[in-house]
Amino acid sequence: MSKIAEKEIEGIRKMVEAEFPDDPALQQVHIARKIIAREAELEGLSFLEYIKSLGKQVEDVY
């Protein structure tokens, strides 16, 4: 579950669709990256640090 409000995600989606109007696959990639970047920002981490922290959580489970 995302830590970002649904309204903010909708704004991201609209912005990306306008940026890449004819490429739904590229839209999906950019939407996902922007959501992850926003979640990292909310956690006070860089994009890379946030991704590494998610990987660490998975490692701790196994």
Short mmCIF file of C-alpha atoms in Angstrom, two decimals:
data_model
loop_
_atom_site.label_atom_id
_atom_site.label_comp_id
_atom_site.label_asym_id
_atom_site.label_seq_id
_atom_site.Cartn_x
_atom_site.Cartn_y
_atom_site.Cartn_z
CA MET A 1 0.00 0.00 0.00
CA SER A 2 1.35 3.36 -1.00
CA LYS A 3 2.13 6.05 1.56
CA ILE A 4 0.91 8.68 -0.90
CA ALA A 5 -2.64 10.00 -1.07
CA GLU A 6 -4.72 8.74 -3.97
CA LYS A 7 -5.20 12.34 -5.11
CA GLU A 8 -1.44 12.83 -5.41
CA ILE A 9 -1.07 9.57 -7.34
CA GLU A 10 -3.80 10.72 -9.72
CA GLY A 11 -1.88 13.99 -10.27
CA ILE A 12 1.29 12.04 -11.04
CA ARG A 13 -0.62 9.83 -13.47
CA LYS A 14 -2.10 12.80 -15.34
CA MET A 15 1.26 14.57 -15.55
CA VAL A 16 2.99 11.45 -16.94
CA GLU A 17 0.19 10.74 -19.42
CA ALA A 18 0.56 14.28 -20.77
CA GLU A 19 4.33 13.84 -21.01
CA PHE A 20 4.12 10.48 -22.84
CA PRO A 21 0.70 10.49 -24.53
CA ASP A 22 1.23 7.64 -26.98
CA ASP A 23 3.20 5.15 -24.90
CA PRO A 24 1.25 3.41 -22.11
CA ALA A 25 4.17 1.15 -21.18
CA LEU A 26 6.51 4.10 -20.68
CA GLN A 27 3.76 5.86 -18.72
CA GLN A 28 3.54 2.94 -16.29
CA VAL A 29 7.30 2.91 -15.72
CA HIS A 30 7.43 6.65 -15.06
CA ILE A 31 4.37 6.59 -12.81
CA ALA A 32 5.95 3.86 -10.69
CA ARG A 33 9.29 5.69 -10.49
CA LYS A 34 7.63 8.97 -9.50
CA ILE A 35 5.58 7.25 -6.79
CA ILE A 36 8.67 5.54 -5.39
CA ALA A 37 10.61 8.82 -5.50
CA ARG A 38 7.80 10.56 -3.60
CA GLU A 39 7.71 7.79 -0.98
CA ALA A 40 11.48 8.13 -0.58
CA GLU A 41 11.10 11.87 -0.14
CA LEU A 42 8.47 11.34 2.57
CA GLU A 43 10.87 8.98 4.37
CA GLY A 44 13.71 11.52 4.10
CA LEU A 45 15.78 9.22 1.90
CA SER A 46 17.24 9.40 -1.57
CA PHE A 47 15.67 7.21 -4.25
CA LEU A 48 18.55 4.73 -4.03
CA GLU A 49 18.54 4.63 -0.23
CA TYR A 50 14.81 3.95 -0.26
CA ILE A 51 15.15 1.10 -2.76
CA LYS A 52 17.96 -0.40 -0.69
CA SER A 53 15.83 -0.17 2.47
CA LEU A 54 13.01 -2.06 0.72
CA GLY A 55 15.49 -4.72 -0.34
CA LYS A 56 16.76 -4.98 3.21
CA GLN A 57 13.20 -5.54 4.46
CA VAL A 58 12.82 -8.43 2.03
CA GLU A 59 16.16 -9.93 3.11
CA ASP A 60 15.09 -9.77 6.77
CA VAL A 61 11.96 -11.79 5.99
CA TYR A 62 13.98 -14.61 4.46
#
